[in-house]
PDB file of C-alpha atoms in Angstrom:
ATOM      1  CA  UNK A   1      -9.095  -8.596  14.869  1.00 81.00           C
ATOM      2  CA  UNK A   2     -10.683  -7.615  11.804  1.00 94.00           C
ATOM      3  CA  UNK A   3      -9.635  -8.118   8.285  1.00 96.00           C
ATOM      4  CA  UNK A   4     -10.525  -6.576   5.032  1.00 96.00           C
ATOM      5  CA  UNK A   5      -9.156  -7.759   1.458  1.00 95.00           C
ATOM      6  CA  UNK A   6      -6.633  -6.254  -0.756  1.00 94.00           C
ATOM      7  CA  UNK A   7      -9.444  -4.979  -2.965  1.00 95.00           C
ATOM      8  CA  UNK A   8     -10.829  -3.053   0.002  1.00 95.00           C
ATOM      9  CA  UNK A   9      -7.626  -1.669   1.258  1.00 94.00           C
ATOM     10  CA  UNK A  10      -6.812  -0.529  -2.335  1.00 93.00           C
ATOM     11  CA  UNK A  11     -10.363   1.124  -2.596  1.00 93.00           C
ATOM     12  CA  UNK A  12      -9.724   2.594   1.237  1.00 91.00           C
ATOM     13  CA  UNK A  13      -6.298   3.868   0.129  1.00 89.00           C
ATOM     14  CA  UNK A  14      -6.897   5.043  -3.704  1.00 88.00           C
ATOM     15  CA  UNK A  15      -4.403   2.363  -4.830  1.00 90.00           C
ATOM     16  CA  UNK A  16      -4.508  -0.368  -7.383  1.00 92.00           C
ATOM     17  CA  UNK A  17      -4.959  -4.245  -5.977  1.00 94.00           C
ATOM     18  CA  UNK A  18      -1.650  -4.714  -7.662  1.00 94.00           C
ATOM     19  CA  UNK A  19      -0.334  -2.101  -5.924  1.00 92.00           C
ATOM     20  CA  UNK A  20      -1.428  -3.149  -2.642  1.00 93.00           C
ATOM     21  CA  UNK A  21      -0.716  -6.746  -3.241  1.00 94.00           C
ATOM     22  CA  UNK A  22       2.589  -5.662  -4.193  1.00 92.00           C
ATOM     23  CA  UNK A  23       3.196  -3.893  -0.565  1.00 91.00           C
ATOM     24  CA  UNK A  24       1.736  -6.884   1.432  1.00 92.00           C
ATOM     25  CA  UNK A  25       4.346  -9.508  -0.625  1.00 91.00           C
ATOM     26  CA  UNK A  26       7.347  -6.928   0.622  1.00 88.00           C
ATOM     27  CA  UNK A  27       5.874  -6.940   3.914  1.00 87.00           C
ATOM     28  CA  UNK A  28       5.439  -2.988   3.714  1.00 87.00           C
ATOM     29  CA  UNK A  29       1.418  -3.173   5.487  1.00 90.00           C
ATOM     30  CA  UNK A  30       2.317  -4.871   9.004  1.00 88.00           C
ATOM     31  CA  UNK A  31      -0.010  -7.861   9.688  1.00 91.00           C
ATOM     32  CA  UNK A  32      -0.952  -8.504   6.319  1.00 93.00           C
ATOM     33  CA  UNK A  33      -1.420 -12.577   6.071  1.00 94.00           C
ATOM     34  CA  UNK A  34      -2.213 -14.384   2.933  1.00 94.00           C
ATOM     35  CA  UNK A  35      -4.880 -17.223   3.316  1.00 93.00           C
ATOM     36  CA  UNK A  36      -4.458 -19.430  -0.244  1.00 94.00           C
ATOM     37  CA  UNK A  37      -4.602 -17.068  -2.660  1.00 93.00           C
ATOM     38  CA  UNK A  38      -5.584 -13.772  -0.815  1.00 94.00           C
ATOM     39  CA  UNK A  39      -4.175 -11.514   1.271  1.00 95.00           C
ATOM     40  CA  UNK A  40      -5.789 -10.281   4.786  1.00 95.00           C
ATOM     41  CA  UNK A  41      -5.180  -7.152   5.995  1.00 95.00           C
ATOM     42  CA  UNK A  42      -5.615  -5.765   9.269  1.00 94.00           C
ATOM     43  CA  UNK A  43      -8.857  -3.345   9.411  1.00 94.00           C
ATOM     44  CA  UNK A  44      -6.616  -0.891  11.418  1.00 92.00           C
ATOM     45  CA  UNK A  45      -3.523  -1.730   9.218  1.00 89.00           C
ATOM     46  CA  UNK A  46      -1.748   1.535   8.006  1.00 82.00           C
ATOM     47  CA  UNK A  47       1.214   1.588   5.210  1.00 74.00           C
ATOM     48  CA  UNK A  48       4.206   3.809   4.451  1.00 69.00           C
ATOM     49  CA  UNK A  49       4.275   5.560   0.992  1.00 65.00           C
ATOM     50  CA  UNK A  50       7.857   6.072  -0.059  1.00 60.00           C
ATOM     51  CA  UNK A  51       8.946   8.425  -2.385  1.00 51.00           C
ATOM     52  CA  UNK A  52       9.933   7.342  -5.912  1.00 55.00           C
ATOM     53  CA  UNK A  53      10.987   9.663  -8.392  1.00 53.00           C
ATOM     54  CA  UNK A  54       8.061   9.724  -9.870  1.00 54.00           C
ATOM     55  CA  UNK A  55       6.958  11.409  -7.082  1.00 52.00           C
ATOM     56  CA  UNK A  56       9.568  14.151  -6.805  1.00 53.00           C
ATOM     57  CA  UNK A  57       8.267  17.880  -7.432  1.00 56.00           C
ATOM     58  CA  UNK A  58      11.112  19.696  -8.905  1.00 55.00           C
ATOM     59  CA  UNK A  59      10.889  23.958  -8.089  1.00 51.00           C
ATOM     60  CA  UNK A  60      12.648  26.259 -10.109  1.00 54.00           C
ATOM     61  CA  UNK A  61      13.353  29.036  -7.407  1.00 55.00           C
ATOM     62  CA  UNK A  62      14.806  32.218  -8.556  1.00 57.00           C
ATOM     63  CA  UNK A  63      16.422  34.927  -6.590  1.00 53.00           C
TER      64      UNK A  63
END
């Protein structure tokens, strides 16, 4: 198996390092491993983006 670096998957997935360091410390990108300092992620490795409500569009409908 393949691994690629947090920088990588952040570059791969138009995150921040931080951002993606912060998802493999909650264990949110499955097989993510951290060897001393850095944290290996699967090549394949895929990660769920949850809504915050930062996120949330709000529509003004109108009949």
């Amino acid at each position: 198996m393949e691994y690629i670096t947090s920088l990588q998957a952040a570059d791969k997935w138009n995150l921040s390092k931080r951002q993606v360091n912060a998802l493999c410390k909650s264990r949110q990108i499955y097989g993510a491993v951290k060897k001393g300092q850095r944290w290996m992620i699967p090549e394949d490795a895929t990660f769920e983006k949850y809504l915050n409500h930062y996120d949330v569009i709000y529509l003004d409908i109108t009949l």
